[in-house]
PDB file of C-alpha atoms in Angstrom:
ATOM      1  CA  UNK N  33     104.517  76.381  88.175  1.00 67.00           C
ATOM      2  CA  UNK N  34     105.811  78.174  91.264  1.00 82.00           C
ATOM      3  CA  UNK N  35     109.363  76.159  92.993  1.00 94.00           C
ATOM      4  CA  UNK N  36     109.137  75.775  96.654  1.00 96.00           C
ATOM      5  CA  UNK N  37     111.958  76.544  98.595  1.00 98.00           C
ATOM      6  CA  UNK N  38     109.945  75.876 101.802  1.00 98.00           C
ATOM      7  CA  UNK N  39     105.957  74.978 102.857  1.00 97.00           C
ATOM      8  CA  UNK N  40     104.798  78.829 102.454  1.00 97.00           C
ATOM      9  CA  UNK N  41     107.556  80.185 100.053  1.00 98.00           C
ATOM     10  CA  UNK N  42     108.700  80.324  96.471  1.00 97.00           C
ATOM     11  CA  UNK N  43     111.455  81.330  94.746  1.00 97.00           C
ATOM     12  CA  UNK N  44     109.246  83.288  92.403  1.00 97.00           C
ATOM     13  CA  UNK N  45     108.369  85.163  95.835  1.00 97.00           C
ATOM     14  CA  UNK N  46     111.442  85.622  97.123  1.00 98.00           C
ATOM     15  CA  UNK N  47     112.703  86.946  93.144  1.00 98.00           C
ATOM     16  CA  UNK N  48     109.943  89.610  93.003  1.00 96.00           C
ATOM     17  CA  UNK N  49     110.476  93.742  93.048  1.00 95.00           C
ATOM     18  CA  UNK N  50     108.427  96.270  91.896  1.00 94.00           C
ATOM     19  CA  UNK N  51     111.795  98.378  91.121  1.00 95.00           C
ATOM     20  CA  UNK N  52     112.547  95.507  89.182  1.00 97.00           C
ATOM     21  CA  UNK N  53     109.044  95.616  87.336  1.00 96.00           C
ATOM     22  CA  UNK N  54     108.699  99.518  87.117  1.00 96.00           C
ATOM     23  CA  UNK N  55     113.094  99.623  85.305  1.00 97.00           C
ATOM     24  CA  UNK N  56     112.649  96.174  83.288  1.00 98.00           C
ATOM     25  CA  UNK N  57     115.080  94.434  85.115  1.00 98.00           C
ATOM     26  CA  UNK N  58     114.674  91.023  85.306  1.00 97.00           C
ATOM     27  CA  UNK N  59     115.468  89.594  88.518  1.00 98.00           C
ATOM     28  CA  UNK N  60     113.964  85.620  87.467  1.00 96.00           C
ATOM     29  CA  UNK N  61     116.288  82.744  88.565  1.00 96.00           C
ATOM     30  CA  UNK N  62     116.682  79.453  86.582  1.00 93.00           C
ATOM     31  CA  UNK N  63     116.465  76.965  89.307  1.00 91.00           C
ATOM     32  CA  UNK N  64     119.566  74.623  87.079  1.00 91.00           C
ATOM     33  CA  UNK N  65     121.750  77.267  86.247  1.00 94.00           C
ATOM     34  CA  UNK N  66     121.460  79.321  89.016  1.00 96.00           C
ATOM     35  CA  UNK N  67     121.340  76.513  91.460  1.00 97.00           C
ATOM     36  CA  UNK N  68     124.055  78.107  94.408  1.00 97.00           C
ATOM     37  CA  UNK N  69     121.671  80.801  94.923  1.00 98.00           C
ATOM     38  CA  UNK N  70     118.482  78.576  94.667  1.00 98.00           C
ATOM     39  CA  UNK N  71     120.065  76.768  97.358  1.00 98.00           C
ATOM     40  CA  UNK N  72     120.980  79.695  99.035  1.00 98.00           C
ATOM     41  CA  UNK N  73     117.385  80.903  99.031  1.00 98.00           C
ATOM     42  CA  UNK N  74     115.809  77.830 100.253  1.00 98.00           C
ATOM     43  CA  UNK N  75     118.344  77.804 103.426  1.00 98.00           C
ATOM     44  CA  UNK N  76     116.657  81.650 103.952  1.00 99.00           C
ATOM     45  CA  UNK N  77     113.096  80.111 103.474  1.00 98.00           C
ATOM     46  CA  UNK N  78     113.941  77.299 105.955  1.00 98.00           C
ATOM     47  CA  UNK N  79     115.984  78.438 108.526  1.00 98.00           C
ATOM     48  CA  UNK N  80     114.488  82.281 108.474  1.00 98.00           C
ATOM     49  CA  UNK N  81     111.157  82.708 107.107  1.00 99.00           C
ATOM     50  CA  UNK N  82     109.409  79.540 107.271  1.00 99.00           C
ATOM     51  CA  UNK N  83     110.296  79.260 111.398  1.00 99.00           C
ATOM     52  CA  UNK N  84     109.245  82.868 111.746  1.00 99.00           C
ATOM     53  CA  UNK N  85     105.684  82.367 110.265  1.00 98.00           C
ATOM     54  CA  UNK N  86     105.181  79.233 112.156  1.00 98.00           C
ATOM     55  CA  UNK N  87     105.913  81.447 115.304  1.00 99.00           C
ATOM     56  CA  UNK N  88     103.760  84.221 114.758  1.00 98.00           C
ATOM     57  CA  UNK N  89     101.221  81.872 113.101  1.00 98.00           C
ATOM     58  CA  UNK N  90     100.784  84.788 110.591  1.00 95.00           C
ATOM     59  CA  UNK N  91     101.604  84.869 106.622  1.00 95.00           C
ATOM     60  CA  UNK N  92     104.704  86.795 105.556  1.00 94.00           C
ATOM     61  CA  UNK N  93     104.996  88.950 102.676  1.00 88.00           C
ATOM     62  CA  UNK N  94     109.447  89.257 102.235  1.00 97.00           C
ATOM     63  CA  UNK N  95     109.642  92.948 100.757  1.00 95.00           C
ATOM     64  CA  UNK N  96     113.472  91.997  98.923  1.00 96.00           C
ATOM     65  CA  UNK N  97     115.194  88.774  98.637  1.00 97.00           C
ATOM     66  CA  UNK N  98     116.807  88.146  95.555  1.00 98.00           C
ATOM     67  CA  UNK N  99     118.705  90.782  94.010  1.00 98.00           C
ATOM     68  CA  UNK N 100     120.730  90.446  90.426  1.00 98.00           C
ATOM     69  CA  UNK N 101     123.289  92.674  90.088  1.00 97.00           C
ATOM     70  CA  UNK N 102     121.793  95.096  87.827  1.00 97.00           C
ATOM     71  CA  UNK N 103     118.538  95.717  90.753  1.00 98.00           C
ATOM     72  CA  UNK N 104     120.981  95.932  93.547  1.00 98.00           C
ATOM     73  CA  UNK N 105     122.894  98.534  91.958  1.00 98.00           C
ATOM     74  CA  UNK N 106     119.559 100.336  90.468  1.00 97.00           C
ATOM     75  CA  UNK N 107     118.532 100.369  94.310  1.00 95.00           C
ATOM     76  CA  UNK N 108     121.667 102.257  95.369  1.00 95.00           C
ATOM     77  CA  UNK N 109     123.010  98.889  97.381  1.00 95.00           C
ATOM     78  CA  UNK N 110     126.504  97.831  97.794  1.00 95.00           C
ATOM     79  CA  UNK N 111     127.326  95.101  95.123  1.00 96.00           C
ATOM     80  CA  UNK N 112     128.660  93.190  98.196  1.00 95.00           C
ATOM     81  CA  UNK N 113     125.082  93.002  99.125  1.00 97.00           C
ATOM     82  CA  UNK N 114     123.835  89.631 100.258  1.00 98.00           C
ATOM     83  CA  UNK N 115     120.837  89.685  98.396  1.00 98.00           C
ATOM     84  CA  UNK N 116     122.847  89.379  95.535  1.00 98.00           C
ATOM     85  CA  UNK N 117     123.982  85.851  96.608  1.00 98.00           C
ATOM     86  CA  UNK N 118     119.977  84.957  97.713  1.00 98.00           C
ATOM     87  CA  UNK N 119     121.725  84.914 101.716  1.00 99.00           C
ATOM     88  CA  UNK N 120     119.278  87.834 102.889  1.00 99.00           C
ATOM     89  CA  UNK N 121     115.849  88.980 102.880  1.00 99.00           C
ATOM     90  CA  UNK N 122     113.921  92.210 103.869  1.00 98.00           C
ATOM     91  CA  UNK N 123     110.524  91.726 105.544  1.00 98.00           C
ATOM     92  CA  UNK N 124     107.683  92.417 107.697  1.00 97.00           C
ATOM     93  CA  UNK N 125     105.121  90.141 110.222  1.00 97.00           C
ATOM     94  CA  UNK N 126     101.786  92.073 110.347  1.00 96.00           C
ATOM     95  CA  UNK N 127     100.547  93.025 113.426  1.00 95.00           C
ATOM     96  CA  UNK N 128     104.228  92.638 114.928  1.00 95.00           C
ATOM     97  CA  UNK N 129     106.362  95.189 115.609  1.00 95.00           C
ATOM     98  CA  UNK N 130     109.354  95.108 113.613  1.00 96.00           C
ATOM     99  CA  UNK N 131     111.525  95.957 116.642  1.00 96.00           C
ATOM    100  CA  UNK N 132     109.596  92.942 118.835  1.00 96.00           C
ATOM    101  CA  UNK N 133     110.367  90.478 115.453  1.00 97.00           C
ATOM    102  CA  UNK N 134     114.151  91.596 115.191  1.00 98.00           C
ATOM    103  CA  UNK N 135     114.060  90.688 119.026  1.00 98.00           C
ATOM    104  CA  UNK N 136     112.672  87.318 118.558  1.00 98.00           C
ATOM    105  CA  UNK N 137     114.784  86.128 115.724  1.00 99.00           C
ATOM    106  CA  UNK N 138     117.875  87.567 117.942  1.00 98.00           C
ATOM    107  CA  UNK N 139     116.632  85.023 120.299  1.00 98.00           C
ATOM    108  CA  UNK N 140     115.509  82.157 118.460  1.00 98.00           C
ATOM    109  CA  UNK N 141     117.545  81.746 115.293  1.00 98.00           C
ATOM    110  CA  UNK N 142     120.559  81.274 113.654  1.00 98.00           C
ATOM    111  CA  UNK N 143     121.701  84.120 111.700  1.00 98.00           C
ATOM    112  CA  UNK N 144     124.643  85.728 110.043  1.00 98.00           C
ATOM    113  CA  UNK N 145     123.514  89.510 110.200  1.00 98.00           C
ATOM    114  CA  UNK N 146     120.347  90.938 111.486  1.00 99.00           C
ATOM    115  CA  UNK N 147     119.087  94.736 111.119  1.00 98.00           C
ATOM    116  CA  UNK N 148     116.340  96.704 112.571  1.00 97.00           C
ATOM    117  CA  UNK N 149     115.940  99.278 109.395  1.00 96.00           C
ATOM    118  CA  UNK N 150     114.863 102.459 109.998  1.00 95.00           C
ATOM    119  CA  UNK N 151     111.912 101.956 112.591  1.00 93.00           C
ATOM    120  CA  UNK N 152     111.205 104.776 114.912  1.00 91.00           C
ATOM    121  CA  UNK N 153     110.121 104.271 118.142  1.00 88.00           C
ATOM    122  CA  UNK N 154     106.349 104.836 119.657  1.00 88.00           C
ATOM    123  CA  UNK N 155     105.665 103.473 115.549  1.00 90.00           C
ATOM    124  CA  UNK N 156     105.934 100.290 115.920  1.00 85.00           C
ATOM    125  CA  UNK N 157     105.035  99.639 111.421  1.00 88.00           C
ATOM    126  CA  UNK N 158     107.747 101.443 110.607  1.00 92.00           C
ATOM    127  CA  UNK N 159     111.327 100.471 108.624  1.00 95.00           C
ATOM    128  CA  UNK N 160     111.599  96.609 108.518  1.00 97.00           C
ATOM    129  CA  UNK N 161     114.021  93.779 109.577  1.00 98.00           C
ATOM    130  CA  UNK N 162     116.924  92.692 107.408  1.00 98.00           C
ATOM    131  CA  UNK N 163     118.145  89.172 108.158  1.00 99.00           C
ATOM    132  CA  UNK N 164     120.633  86.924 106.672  1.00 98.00           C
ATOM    133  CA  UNK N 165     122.278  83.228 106.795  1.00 98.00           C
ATOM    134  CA  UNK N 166     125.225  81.471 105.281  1.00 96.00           C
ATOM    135  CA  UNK N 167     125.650  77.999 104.449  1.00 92.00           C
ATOM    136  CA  UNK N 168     128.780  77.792 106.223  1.00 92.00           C
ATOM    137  CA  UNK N 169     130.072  79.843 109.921  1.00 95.00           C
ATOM    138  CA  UNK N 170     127.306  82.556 111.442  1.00 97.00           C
ATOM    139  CA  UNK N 171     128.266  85.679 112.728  1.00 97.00           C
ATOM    140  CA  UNK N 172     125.370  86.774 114.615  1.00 98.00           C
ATOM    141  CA  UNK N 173     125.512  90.364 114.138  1.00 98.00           C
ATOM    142  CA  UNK N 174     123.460  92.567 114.988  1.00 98.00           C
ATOM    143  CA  UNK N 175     123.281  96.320 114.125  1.00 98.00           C
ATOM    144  CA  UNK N 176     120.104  99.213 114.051  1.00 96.00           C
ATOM    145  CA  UNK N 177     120.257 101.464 111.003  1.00 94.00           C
ATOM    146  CA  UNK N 178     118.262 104.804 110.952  1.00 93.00           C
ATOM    147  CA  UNK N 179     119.093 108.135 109.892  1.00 90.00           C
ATOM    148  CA  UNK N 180     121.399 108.900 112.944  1.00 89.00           C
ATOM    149  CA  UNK N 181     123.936 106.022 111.445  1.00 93.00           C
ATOM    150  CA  UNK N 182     124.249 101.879 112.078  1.00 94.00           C
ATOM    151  CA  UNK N 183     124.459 101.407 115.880  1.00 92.00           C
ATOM    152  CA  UNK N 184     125.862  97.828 116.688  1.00 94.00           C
ATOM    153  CA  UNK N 185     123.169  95.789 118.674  1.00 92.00           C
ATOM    154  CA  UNK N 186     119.167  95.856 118.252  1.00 94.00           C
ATOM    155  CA  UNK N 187     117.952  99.554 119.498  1.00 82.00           C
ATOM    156  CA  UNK N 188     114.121 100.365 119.968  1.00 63.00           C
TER     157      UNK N 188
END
């Protein structure tokens, strides 16, 4: 039975990877023992995705949230990585621009870093948005990665 962390998504959603799948690494959370992160998670679900879906009225597919250890190093990410601590998520709204959603959740919600990932203008499908929250203090940062470097501030 799948745990909601808000209406439209579950921590068996948010704890999926194929790179996890294709190594054997399993990336499964145990909602008692693991509860900080669980909690962590749902704050994502209901202060990032769930409000973005309800905006563009359009179902979300989150491309990385959860990361253990062992995936987030098997990726090549930092181990101070904030998926590691279920605060972040990677994702896509179809049909949206990922440069027009980074814009919007610059505008609308609370956040702790955002990143435009390696989209290119003039193609408006490609890299995706990074986004992350704390439970305590915000930063709002915001910062455009692509292969020239991370620029501070949302580029398109």
């Amino acid at each position: 039975m799948a745990t909601q962390l808000s209406r439209n998504f579950s921590l068996e959603e948010l704890c999926k990877s194929q790179t996890a799948e294709r190594r054997g690494i399993d990336n499964s959370l145990d909602p008692a023992r693991d509860a900080q992160i669980v909690a962590n998670l749902r704050r994502v679900c209901e202060e990032i995705l769930q409000p973005t879906r309800d905006h563009f009225d359009v179902p979300i597919v989150p491309s990385s949230g959860y990361r253990c250890l062992e995936l987030n190093r098997a990726i090549g990410s930092k181990d101070t990585s904030q998926h590691v601590n279920g605060e972040a998520v990677d994702f896509e709204v179809p049909g949206i621009a990922n440069a027009d959603l980074a814009a919007w959740i610059e505008s609308n919600l609370d956040y702790d870093q955002l990143i435009l990932e390696f989209y290119m203008p003039g193609q408006p499908n490609s890299g995706w948005v990074h986004c992350s929250i704390t439970g305590g203090e915000n930063r709002h940062v915001a910062l455009t990665i692509n292969r020239d470097g991370v620029t501070e501030g949302l580029l398109a």
